[in-house]
Amino acid sequence: MQVHKILCEKQSQEIPHQFILLGDMATKVHLLVALVALLVACHLLLNQLCASIRSLLLWALLPLGTPGQECWSPSEVALGRNYTMHTLSNAESKDLTTADGRRIDSVWATPRGYRRENRRAVILLHGNQMNLDGLVESAEIYLGWGVCTLLVTFGGYPTPDPHAPVYFPDELTMYLDAEAALEFLVTVEHIPATNVLVHGLSAGGGAAHALGVRHPVLVTADKTYTSLEEVAAAAVTMAGKGWYFAAEWTVTRLMLRAVAPAVQALVPWVARRLVFPRRSTAWPCSQPDGLLNEAKARAKATDPSVRAPYFVFYASEDEIMSPDFAPRLITAGYWLNSPRDAVEHPRLFRCGPSHSSSWHNRIATRAAYSNELWRAGFLRHRPATEMMRHRRHSGPLALRVNN
């Protein structure tokens, strides 16, 4: 044993010192390369994640030609514009200028035989991957009720002008676009803010709440969210369920279940701090706060200077916006004790099963909504046609028509 130990010590003493240094240096180089590769992978993953979250949660289509994104050419947008102009009565194109100098595209339509005194108007704000032609059916309903309509395209979305800039809108630009629409109604059309209803569809609900917290306008939240972080978490949960049930191997399902908590925590953080970071502004609009619609609804309800009626639509099996968001918004908007008290609230309306369901396609929902607008004083006359249709389908047929 002693001879073997002496030989080992002798061999170790014979190893040149420079080889030991080279071995340590190679280890450090390998660690450095691995660290750089890890940072590059994280950077690419975050970039892809940010783009996916931005496209999923909100905002405009990526610039034309970007792979994997649904984009419209100016000619396709022009066709949609022509359809909008020919479908709506007395429609004309309007270019609105925001406080930061951007120009946004919109269409102004008035009902047949309207008079300028004591007018009502609605601002229609579209959702993600939509344009003006997606708001035509809602505008027709409002025009039929004798309400003027202003259809607004968020800045950065495609317009008929091929030279218009295509960029990613953010929370601030969306708020400024809504402010420009209201300024047009108040200063050009001389319609007081108390006679204006802001109808925000899905992503547009953020701008509707931001406008409502600063002005005494009525607000309709149409299948929208409570906050950016919550809708990001809900989107990840729904996507994770699809991946889980689509996985063929039990090992894959176990791995998805293991990483799910980390992903559910990471995505809202990325959405909040990297995709839509907060930035204070001196422009005349609501301060960007991460699209805290629930907090804005509560603030509007507590401020007597801007308090106004509040309406919420939801889909019972919404695959994008959790159905739990709507009762919470109503609870905040009317200071109820809990979301359970909001389930039977008369200004909470079910518009169908999925996110693509529209309130104007359900006769009972449309009749109940028009009745609440009339009770709130927004509609000067109770829409008789809606009540007749509702009574006509109030029997057993209503179950088939409304569901």
C-alpha positions as a Markdown table, in Angstrom:
| # | Residue | x | y | z |
|---|---|---|---|---|
| 1 | Met | 0.0 | 0.0 | 0.0 |
| 2 | Gln | 2.8 | 2.4 | 0.9 |
| 3 | Val | 4.6 | 1.6 | -2.4 |
| 4 | His | 1.4 | 2.3 | -4.4 |
| 5 | Lys | 0.8 | 5.5 | -2.6 |
| 6 | Ile | 4.3 | 6.7 | -3.2 |
| 7 | Leu | 4.0 | 5.9 | -7.0 |
| 8 | Cys | 0.7 | 7.9 | -7.2 |
| 9 | Glu | 2.2 | 10.9 | -5.4 |
| 10 | Lys | 5.2 | 10.7 | -7.8 |
| 11 | Gln | 3.0 | 10.6 | -10.9 |
| 12 | Ser | 1.0 | 13.5 | -9.7 |
| 13 | Gln | 4.1 | 15.5 | -9.0 |
| 14 | Glu | 5.3 | 14.8 | -12.6 |
| 15 | Ile | 2.2 | 16.4 | -14.2 |
| 16 | Pro | 3.2 | 19.8 | -15.5 |
| 17 | His | 1.6 | 22.8 | -13.8 |
| 18 | Gln | 0.7 | 24.4 | -17.1 |
| 19 | Phe | -1.5 | 21.5 | -18.0 |
| 20 | Ile | -3.5 | 22.0 | -14.8 |
| 21 | Leu | -3.9 | 25.7 | -15.6 |
| 22 | Leu | -5.0 | 24.8 | -19.1 |
| 23 | Gly | -7.5 | 22.4 | -17.7 |
| 24 | Asp | -9.0 | 25.1 | -15.4 |
| 25 | Met | -9.0 | 27.6 | -18.3 |
| 26 | Ala | -10.9 | 25.1 | -20.6 |
| 27 | Thr | -13.5 | 24.5 | -17.9 |
| 28 | Lys | -14.0 | 28.3 | -17.5 |
| 29 | Val | -14.3 | 28.7 | -21.3 |
| 30 | His | -16.9 | 25.9 | -21.4 |
| 31 | Leu | -18.8 | 27.5 | -18.6 |
| 32 | Leu | -18.7 | 30.9 | -20.3 |
| 33 | Val | -19.9 | 29.5 | -23.6 |
| 34 | Ala | -22.7 | 27.7 | -21.8 |
| 35 | Leu | -23.7 | 30.9 | -20.0 |
| 36 | Val | -23.7 | 32.9 | -23.3 |
| 37 | Ala | -25.8 | 30.2 | -25.0 |
| 38 | Leu | -28.3 | 30.2 | -22.1 |
| 39 | Leu | -28.6 | 34.0 | -22.3 |
| 40 | Val | -29.1 | 33.9 | -26.0 |
| 41 | Ala | -31.7 | 31.2 | -25.7 |
| 42 | Cys | -33.5 | 33.2 | -23.0 |
| 43 | His | -33.4 | 36.3 | -25.2 |
| 44 | Leu | -34.9 | 34.5 | -28.1 |
| 45 | Leu | -37.5 | 32.9 | -25.9 |
| 46 | Leu | -38.5 | 36.2 | -24.4 |
| 47 | Asn | -38.7 | 37.9 | -27.8 |
| 48 | Gln | -40.9 | 35.1 | -29.1 |
| 49 | Leu | -43.0 | 35.2 | -25.9 |
| 50 | Cys | -43.4 | 38.9 | -26.0 |
| 51 | Ala | -44.6 | 38.8 | -29.7 |
| 52 | Ser | -47.0 | 36.0 | -28.9 |
| 53 | Ile | -48.4 | 37.7 | -25.8 |
| 54 | Arg | -48.8 | 41.0 | -27.7 |
| 55 | Ser | -50.5 | 39.3 | -30.6 |
| 56 | Leu | -52.7 | 37.2 | -28.3 |
| 57 | Leu | -53.7 | 39.7 | -25.8 |
| 58 | Leu | -54.2 | 42.9 | -27.6 |
| 59 | Trp | -53.0 | 45.0 | -30.2 |
| 60 | Ala | -52.4 | 45.5 | -33.8 |
| 61 | Leu | -51.3 | 43.1 | -36.5 |
| 62 | Leu | -47.6 | 43.0 | -37.1 |
| 63 | Pro | -46.2 | 45.0 | -40.1 |
| 64 | Leu | -47.3 | 43.5 | -43.5 |
| 65 | Gly | -45.2 | 40.5 | -44.6 |
| 66 | Thr | -44.3 | 39.3 | -41.1 |
| 67 | Pro | -44.5 | 35.4 | -41.1 |
| 68 | Gly | -47.2 | 33.8 | -39.0 |
| 69 | Gln | -49.3 | 36.8 | -38.5 |
| 70 | Glu | -52.8 | 37.6 | -40.0 |
| 71 | Cys | -52.4 | 40.8 | -41.9 |
| 72 | Trp | -54.5 | 42.8 | -44.2 |
| 73 | Ser | -53.3 | 44.7 | -47.3 |
| 74 | Pro | -54.5 | 48.3 | -47.8 |
| 75 | Ser | -56.7 | 47.1 | -50.7 |
| 76 | Glu | -58.5 | 44.6 | -48.3 |
| 77 | Val | -58.9 | 47.3 | -45.7 |
| 78 | Ala | -60.3 | 49.6 | -48.4 |
| 79 | Leu | -62.9 | 46.9 | -49.3 |
| 80 | Gly | -63.9 | 46.7 | -45.7 |
| 81 | Arg | -64.2 | 50.5 | -45.6 |
| 82 | Asn | -66.4 | 50.6 | -48.7 |
| 83 | Tyr | -68.6 | 48.0 | -47.1 |
| 84 | Thr | -68.9 | 50.0 | -43.9 |
| 85 | Met | -69.6 | 53.3 | -45.8 |
| 86 | His | -72.3 | 51.7 | -48.0 |
| 87 | Thr | -74.0 | 49.7 | -45.2 |
| 88 | Leu | -74.4 | 52.5 | -42.6 |
| 89 | Ser | -76.7 | 55.4 | -43.2 |
| 90 | Asn | -75.3 | 58.9 | -43.7 |
| 91 | Ala | -71.7 | 57.6 | -43.1 |
| 92 | Glu | -68.7 | 59.7 | -43.8 |
| 93 | Ser | -65.0 | 59.2 | -43.2 |
| 94 | Lys | -63.2 | 61.2 | -40.5 |
| 95 | Asp | -59.5 | 61.7 | -39.7 |
| 96 | Leu | -59.1 | 62.4 | -36.0 |
| 97 | Thr | -55.9 | 63.9 | -34.6 |
| 98 | Thr | -54.6 | 62.7 | -31.2 |
| 99 | Ala | -52.9 | 64.8 | -28.6 |
| 100 | Asp | -49.5 | 63.5 | -29.6 |
| 101 | Gly | -50.1 | 64.4 | -33.3 |
| 102 | Arg | -51.0 | 61.0 | -34.8 |
| 103 | Arg | -53.9 | 60.6 | -37.2 |
| 104 | Ile | -56.4 | 57.9 | -36.7 |
| 105 | Asp | -59.0 | 56.6 | -39.1 |
| 106 | Ser | -62.8 | 56.6 | -38.2 |
| 107 | Val | -66.3 | 56.6 | -39.7 |
| 108 | Trp | -69.1 | 58.9 | -38.4 |
| 109 | Ala | -72.6 | 57.8 | -39.1 |
| 110 | Thr | -76.0 | 59.4 | -38.2 |
| 111 | Pro | -79.4 | 57.9 | -38.1 |
| 112 | Arg | -82.0 | 58.8 | -40.7 |
| 113 | Gly | -84.1 | 61.8 | -39.9 |
| 114 | Tyr | -82.1 | 62.8 | -36.8 |
| 115 | Arg | -82.1 | 66.3 | -35.3 |
| 116 | Arg | -79.1 | 68.0 | -33.8 |
| 117 | Glu | -80.7 | 68.9 | -30.6 |
| 118 | Asn | -80.5 | 66.5 | -27.7 |
| 119 | Arg | -78.5 | 64.0 | -29.7 |
| 120 | Arg | -76.9 | 60.8 | -28.3 |
| 121 | Ala | -73.7 | 59.2 | -29.7 |
| 122 | Val | -71.8 | 55.9 | -29.2 |
| 123 | Ile | -68.1 | 55.4 | -29.7 |
| 124 | Leu | -67.4 | 51.9 | -30.9 |
| 125 | Leu | -63.9 | 50.6 | -30.1 |
| 126 | His | -62.8 | 47.4 | -31.8 |
| 127 | Gly | -61.0 | 44.4 | -30.4 |
| 128 | Asn | -57.8 | 42.6 | -31.3 |
| 129 | Gln | -57.3 | 41.7 | -35.0 |
| 130 | Met | -60.4 | 43.6 | -36.0 |
| 131 | Asn | -61.2 | 46.6 | -38.1 |
| 132 | Leu | -64.1 | 49.0 | -38.8 |
| 133 | Asp | -66.1 | 46.5 | -40.8 |
| 134 | Gly | -66.2 | 44.2 | -37.8 |
| 135 | Leu | -68.3 | 46.9 | -36.0 |
| 136 | Val | -70.9 | 47.4 | -38.7 |
| 137 | Glu | -73.6 | 45.2 | -37.1 |
| 138 | Ser | -73.3 | 46.9 | -33.7 |
| 139 | Ala | -73.4 | 50.3 | -35.4 |
| 140 | Glu | -76.6 | 49.3 | -37.3 |
| 141 | Ile | -78.3 | 48.5 | -34.1 |
| 142 | Tyr | -77.4 | 51.8 | -32.4 |
| 143 | Leu | -78.4 | 53.7 | -35.5 |
| 144 | Gly | -81.8 | 51.9 | -35.5 |
| 145 | Trp | -82.2 | 53.2 | -31.9 |
| 146 | Gly | -81.6 | 56.7 | -33.1 |
| 147 | Val | -78.0 | 57.0 | -31.8 |
| 148 | Cys | -75.2 | 58.5 | -33.8 |
| 149 | Thr | -72.1 | 56.2 | -34.1 |
| 150 | Leu | -68.4 | 56.8 | -34.3 |
| 151 | Leu | -66.4 | 53.8 | -35.4 |
| 152 | Val | -62.7 | 54.2 | -34.4 |
| 153 | Thr | -59.6 | 52.4 | -35.7 |
| 154 | Phe | -56.9 | 52.2 | -33.2 |
| 155 | Gly | -53.7 | 53.8 | -34.4 |
| 156 | Gly | -51.3 | 51.3 | -35.9 |
| 157 | Tyr | -54.0 | 49.0 | -37.3 |
| 158 | Pro | -54.1 | 48.9 | -41.1 |
| 159 | Thr | -56.1 | 51.6 | -42.9 |
| 160 | Pro | -57.0 | 52.2 | -46.6 |
| 161 | Asp | -54.0 | 54.6 | -46.8 |
| 162 | Pro | -51.0 | 52.5 | -48.1 |
| 163 | His | -48.6 | 55.1 | -46.7 |
| 164 | Ala | -50.1 | 55.1 | -43.2 |
| 165 | Pro | -47.6 | 53.9 | -40.5 |
| 166 | Val | -48.1 | 50.4 | -39.2 |
| 167 | Tyr | -46.8 | 50.1 | -35.7 |
| 168 | Phe | -47.6 | 48.4 | -32.4 |
| 169 | Pro | -50.0 | 50.4 | -30.4 |
| 170 | Asp | -49.6 | 50.4 | -26.7 |
| 171 | Glu | -51.7 | 51.3 | -23.7 |
| 172 | Leu | -50.9 | 55.0 | -24.0 |
| 173 | Thr | -51.7 | 55.3 | -27.7 |
| 174 | Met | -55.0 | 53.5 | -27.2 |
| 175 | Tyr | -56.0 | 55.9 | -24.5 |
| 176 | Leu | -55.1 | 58.9 | -26.6 |
| 177 | Asp | -57.1 | 57.5 | -29.5 |
| 178 | Ala | -60.2 | 57.2 | -27.3 |
| 179 | Glu | -59.7 | 60.8 | -26.1 |
| 180 | Ala | -59.5 | 62.1 | -29.6 |
| 181 | Ala | -62.8 | 60.3 | -30.5 |
| 182 | Leu | -64.5 | 61.9 | -27.5 |
| 183 | Glu | -63.0 | 65.3 | -28.3 |
| 184 | Phe | -64.5 | 65.1 | -31.8 |
| 185 | Leu | -68.0 | 64.5 | -30.4 |
| 186 | Val | -67.8 | 67.2 | -27.8 |
| 187 | Thr | -66.1 | 70.0 | -29.7 |
| 188 | Val | -67.1 | 69.3 | -33.4 |
| 189 | Glu | -70.5 | 67.7 | -33.0 |
| 190 | His | -71.4 | 69.5 | -29.8 |
| 191 | Ile | -72.6 | 66.4 | -28.0 |
| 192 | Pro | -72.0 | 66.6 | -24.2 |
| 193 | Ala | -70.1 | 63.8 | -22.6 |
| 194 | Thr | -73.1 | 62.8 | -20.5 |
| 195 | Asn | -74.9 | 61.9 | -23.8 |
| 196 | Val | -72.0 | 59.6 | -25.0 |
| 197 | Leu | -71.7 | 55.9 | -24.6 |
| 198 | Val | -68.3 | 54.2 | -25.0 |
| 199 | His | -68.7 | 50.6 | -26.2 |
| 200 | Gly | -65.4 | 48.7 | -25.9 |
| 201 | Leu | -65.2 | 45.3 | -27.5 |
| 202 | Ser | -62.7 | 42.8 | -26.0 |
| 203 | Ala | -59.3 | 44.6 | -26.1 |
| 204 | Gly | -61.1 | 47.9 | -26.7 |
| 205 | Gly | -62.6 | 47.7 | -23.2 |
| 206 | Gly | -59.4 | 49.0 | -21.9 |
| 207 | Ala | -59.8 | 52.3 | -23.7 |
| 208 | Ala | -63.5 | 52.5 | -22.8 |
| 209 | His | -62.6 | 52.2 | -19.0 |
| 210 | Ala | -59.8 | 54.7 | -19.4 |
| 211 | Leu | -62.2 | 57.2 | -21.0 |
| 212 | Gly | -64.9 | 56.5 | -18.4 |
| 213 | Val | -62.6 | 57.2 | -15.4 |
| 214 | Arg | -62.0 | 60.8 | -16.7 |
| 215 | His | -65.3 | 61.7 | -18.2 |
| 216 | Pro | -69.0 | 61.3 | -17.3 |
| 217 | Val | -69.6 | 59.0 | -20.2 |
| 218 | Leu | -71.6 | 55.8 | -20.1 |
| 219 | Val | -69.4 | 52.6 | -20.5 |
| 220 | Thr | -70.3 | 49.3 | -22.0 |
| 221 | Ala | -67.6 | 46.6 | -21.5 |
| 222 | Asp | -68.2 | 43.9 | -24.1 |
| 223 | Lys | -66.4 | 40.6 | -23.2 |
| 224 | Thr | -63.4 | 42.4 | -21.8 |
| 225 | Tyr | -60.9 | 41.8 | -19.0 |
| 226 | Thr | -60.2 | 42.9 | -15.4 |
| 227 | Ser | -56.5 | 43.5 | -15.9 |
| 228 | Leu | -53.6 | 42.7 | -18.2 |
| 229 | Glu | -51.9 | 40.3 | -15.9 |
| 230 | Glu | -55.1 | 38.3 | -15.2 |
| 231 | Val | -56.0 | 37.9 | -18.9 |
| 232 | Ala | -52.4 | 36.8 | -19.5 |
| 233 | Ala | -52.7 | 34.2 | -16.8 |
| 234 | Ala | -56.1 | 33.1 | -18.1 |
| 235 | Ala | -54.7 | 32.8 | -21.6 |
| 236 | Val | -51.8 | 30.7 | -20.4 |
| 237 | Thr | -54.1 | 28.4 | -18.4 |
| 238 | Met | -56.5 | 27.9 | -21.4 |
| 239 | Ala | -53.6 | 27.2 | -23.8 |
| 240 | Gly | -52.0 | 24.9 | -21.2 |
| 241 | Lys | -55.2 | 22.8 | -21.0 |
| 242 | Gly | -55.2 | 22.4 | -24.8 |
| 243 | Trp | -51.6 | 21.3 | -24.8 |
| 244 | Tyr | -52.2 | 18.9 | -21.9 |
| 245 | Phe | -55.1 | 17.1 | -23.5 |
| 246 | Ala | -53.3 | 17.1 | -26.9 |
| 247 | Ala | -50.2 | 15.4 | -25.5 |
| 248 | Glu | -50.1 | 11.7 | -26.4 |
| 249 | Trp | -47.6 | 10.6 | -23.8 |
| 250 | Thr | -48.1 | 10.5 | -20.1 |
| 251 | Val | -44.5 | 11.7 | -19.6 |
| 252 | Thr | -45.3 | 14.8 | -21.6 |
| 253 | Arg | -48.4 | 15.5 | -19.5 |
| 254 | Leu | -46.4 | 15.2 | -16.3 |
| 255 | Met | -43.7 | 17.6 | -17.6 |
| 256 | Leu | -46.4 | 20.1 | -18.6 |
| 257 | Arg | -48.0 | 19.8 | -15.2 |
| 258 | Ala | -44.6 | 20.3 | -13.5 |
| 259 | Val | -43.7 | 23.5 | -15.4 |
| 260 | Ala | -47.2 | 25.0 | -15.5 |
| 261 | Pro | -46.9 | 27.0 | -12.2 |
| 262 | Ala | -43.6 | 28.6 | -13.4 |
| 263 | Val | -45.1 | 29.5 | -16.8 |
| 264 | Gln | -48.3 | 30.9 | -15.2 |
| 265 | Ala | -46.1 | 33.1 | -13.1 |
| 266 | Leu | -43.7 | 34.1 | -15.9 |
| 267 | Val | -46.1 | 35.1 | -18.6 |
| 268 | Pro | -48.0 | 37.8 | -16.6 |
| 269 | Trp | -44.7 | 39.2 | -15.5 |
| 270 | Val | -43.4 | 39.3 | -19.1 |
| 271 | Ala | -46.7 | 40.9 | -20.3 |
| 272 | Arg | -46.6 | 43.5 | -17.5 |
| 273 | Arg | -43.0 | 44.6 | -17.6 |
| 274 | Leu | -41.6 | 43.8 | -21.0 |
| 275 | Val | -44.6 | 43.8 | -23.5 |
| 276 | Phe | -46.6 | 46.7 | -22.0 |
| 277 | Pro | -44.4 | 48.5 | -19.5 |
| 278 | Arg | -45.8 | 51.4 | -17.5 |
| 279 | Arg | -44.8 | 54.9 | -18.6 |
| 280 | Ser | -46.1 | 58.1 | -17.1 |
| 281 | Thr | -47.4 | 60.7 | -19.5 |
| 282 | Ala | -48.3 | 64.4 | -19.4 |
| 283 | Trp | -50.8 | 63.9 | -22.3 |
| 284 | Pro | -54.5 | 64.5 | -21.4 |
| 285 | Cys | -55.5 | 60.9 | -20.8 |
| 286 | Ser | -55.6 | 58.2 | -18.1 |
| 287 | Gln | -52.2 | 57.2 | -16.9 |
| 288 | Pro | -51.1 | 53.8 | -18.1 |
| 289 | Asp | -51.5 | 51.4 | -15.2 |
| 290 | Gly | -51.4 | 47.9 | -16.8 |
| 291 | Leu | -55.0 | 48.0 | -18.0 |
| 292 | Leu | -56.6 | 47.8 | -14.6 |
| 293 | Asn | -60.2 | 47.9 | -15.8 |
| 294 | Glu | -61.6 | 46.6 | -12.5 |
| 295 | Ala | -59.9 | 49.4 | -10.6 |
| 296 | Lys | -61.0 | 52.0 | -13.1 |
| 297 | Ala | -64.7 | 50.8 | -12.8 |
| 298 | Arg | -64.5 | 51.1 | -9.0 |
| 299 | Ala | -62.9 | 54.6 | -9.3 |
| 300 | Lys | -65.6 | 55.7 | -11.7 |
| 301 | Ala | -68.3 | 54.5 | -9.3 |
| 302 | Thr | -66.8 | 56.4 | -6.4 |
| 303 | Asp | -66.2 | 59.7 | -8.2 |
| 304 | Pro | -69.5 | 61.8 | -8.4 |
| 305 | Ser | -68.1 | 64.0 | -11.2 |
| 306 | Val | -67.7 | 61.0 | -13.6 |
| 307 | Arg | -70.2 | 58.5 | -12.3 |
| 308 | Ala | -72.5 | 57.1 | -15.0 |
| 309 | Pro | -74.3 | 53.9 | -15.9 |
| 310 | Tyr | -72.2 | 50.9 | -16.6 |
| 311 | Phe | -73.0 | 47.8 | -18.7 |
| 312 | Val | -71.2 | 44.5 | -19.1 |
| 313 | Phe | -71.5 | 41.7 | -21.7 |
| 314 | Tyr | -69.9 | 38.3 | -21.2 |
| 315 | Ala | -69.8 | 34.8 | -22.9 |
| 316 | Ser | -70.6 | 31.9 | -20.7 |
| 317 | Glu | -67.8 | 29.6 | -22.2 |
| 318 | Asp | -65.4 | 32.3 | -23.3 |
| 319 | Glu | -62.1 | 30.8 | -24.5 |
| 320 | Ile | -60.2 | 34.0 | -24.2 |
| 321 | Met | -61.7 | 36.2 | -21.5 |
| 322 | Ser | -62.6 | 34.3 | -18.3 |
| 323 | Pro | -66.4 | 34.4 | -17.6 |
| 324 | Asp | -65.4 | 35.4 | -14.0 |
| 325 | Phe | -64.2 | 38.8 | -15.2 |
| 326 | Ala | -67.7 | 40.1 | -16.0 |
| 327 | Pro | -69.2 | 39.7 | -12.5 |
| 328 | Arg | -66.2 | 41.3 | -11.0 |
| 329 | Leu | -66.4 | 44.3 | -13.2 |
| 330 | Ile | -70.1 | 44.7 | -12.4 |
| 331 | Thr | -69.3 | 44.3 | -8.7 |
| 332 | Ala | -66.6 | 47.1 | -9.0 |
| 333 | Gly | -68.8 | 49.3 | -11.1 |
| 334 | Tyr | -71.8 | 49.2 | -8.7 |
| 335 | Trp | -70.0 | 48.6 | -5.4 |
| 336 | Leu | -71.7 | 45.3 | -4.7 |
| 337 | Asn | -70.7 | 43.1 | -1.8 |
| 338 | Ser | -69.4 | 40.2 | -3.9 |
| 339 | Pro | -69.4 | 38.9 | -7.5 |
| 340 | Arg | -72.2 | 36.5 | -6.4 |
| 341 | Asp | -74.5 | 39.5 | -6.1 |
| 342 | Ala | -73.6 | 40.5 | -9.6 |
| 343 | Val | -74.9 | 37.3 | -11.3 |
| 344 | Glu | -78.5 | 38.5 | -11.4 |
| 345 | His | -77.7 | 42.2 | -11.9 |
| 346 | Pro | -79.9 | 43.7 | -14.6 |
| 347 | Arg | -76.9 | 45.3 | -16.4 |
| 348 | Leu | -74.9 | 42.1 | -16.8 |
| 349 | Phe | -75.8 | 40.5 | -20.1 |
| 350 | Arg | -74.9 | 37.1 | -21.5 |
| 351 | Cys | -74.3 | 37.4 | -25.2 |
| 352 | Gly | -73.6 | 33.7 | -26.1 |
| 353 | Pro | -71.3 | 30.8 | -25.4 |
| 354 | Ser | -68.0 | 31.9 | -27.0 |
| 355 | His | -65.8 | 35.0 | -27.4 |
| 356 | Ser | -67.0 | 35.4 | -31.0 |
| 357 | Ser | -70.6 | 35.6 | -29.9 |
| 358 | Ser | -72.2 | 39.0 | -30.5 |
| 359 | Trp | -74.8 | 40.7 | -28.3 |
| 360 | His | -76.8 | 41.9 | -31.3 |
| 361 | Asn | -77.5 | 38.3 | -32.4 |
| 362 | Arg | -79.5 | 37.4 | -29.3 |
| 363 | Ile | -83.0 | 38.9 | -29.4 |
| 364 | Ala | -83.5 | 38.7 | -25.6 |
| 365 | Thr | -80.1 | 40.2 | -24.8 |
| 366 | Arg | -80.6 | 43.0 | -27.3 |
| 367 | Ala | -84.1 | 43.8 | -25.8 |
| 368 | Ala | -82.8 | 43.7 | -22.2 |
| 369 | Tyr | -79.8 | 46.0 | -23.2 |
| 370 | Ser | -82.0 | 48.5 | -24.9 |
| 371 | Asn | -84.4 | 48.5 | -22.0 |
| 372 | Glu | -81.6 | 49.3 | -19.6 |
| 373 | Leu | -80.3 | 52.1 | -21.9 |
| 374 | Trp | -83.7 | 53.5 | -21.9 |
| 375 | Arg | -84.0 | 53.3 | -18.1 |
| 376 | Ala | -80.6 | 55.0 | -17.8 |
| 377 | Gly | -81.9 | 57.9 | -19.8 |
| 378 | Phe | -79.5 | 57.3 | -22.8 |
| 379 | Leu | -82.3 | 56.3 | -25.2 |
| 380 | Arg | -85.0 | 58.9 | -25.4 |
| 381 | His | -87.6 | 56.3 | -26.5 |
| 382 | Arg | -88.0 | 52.6 | -25.6 |
| 383 | Pro | -87.2 | 50.6 | -28.8 |
| 384 | Ala | -90.6 | 49.2 | -29.6 |
| 385 | Thr | -89.3 | 46.8 | -32.2 |
| 386 | Glu | -86.9 | 45.1 | -29.7 |
| 387 | Met | -89.7 | 44.6 | -27.2 |
| 388 | Met | -92.0 | 43.2 | -29.9 |
| 389 | Arg | -89.3 | 40.8 | -31.0 |
| 390 | His | -88.7 | 39.8 | -27.4 |
| 391 | Arg | -92.3 | 39.1 | -26.7 |
| 392 | Arg | -92.7 | 37.2 | -30.0 |
| 393 | His | -89.9 | 34.8 | -28.9 |
| 394 | Ser | -90.6 | 34.8 | -25.2 |
| 395 | Gly | -92.2 | 31.3 | -25.4 |
| 396 | Pro | -90.5 | 27.9 | -25.9 |
| 397 | Leu | -89.0 | 29.2 | -29.1 |
| 398 | Ala | -86.8 | 31.6 | -27.2 |
| 399 | Leu | -84.7 | 28.8 | -25.8 |
| 400 | Arg | -83.7 | 27.9 | -29.3 |
| 401 | Val | -83.3 | 31.5 | -30.6 |
| 402 | Asn | -81.3 | 32.7 | -27.7 |
| 403 | Asn | -79.1 | 29.7 | -27.1 |
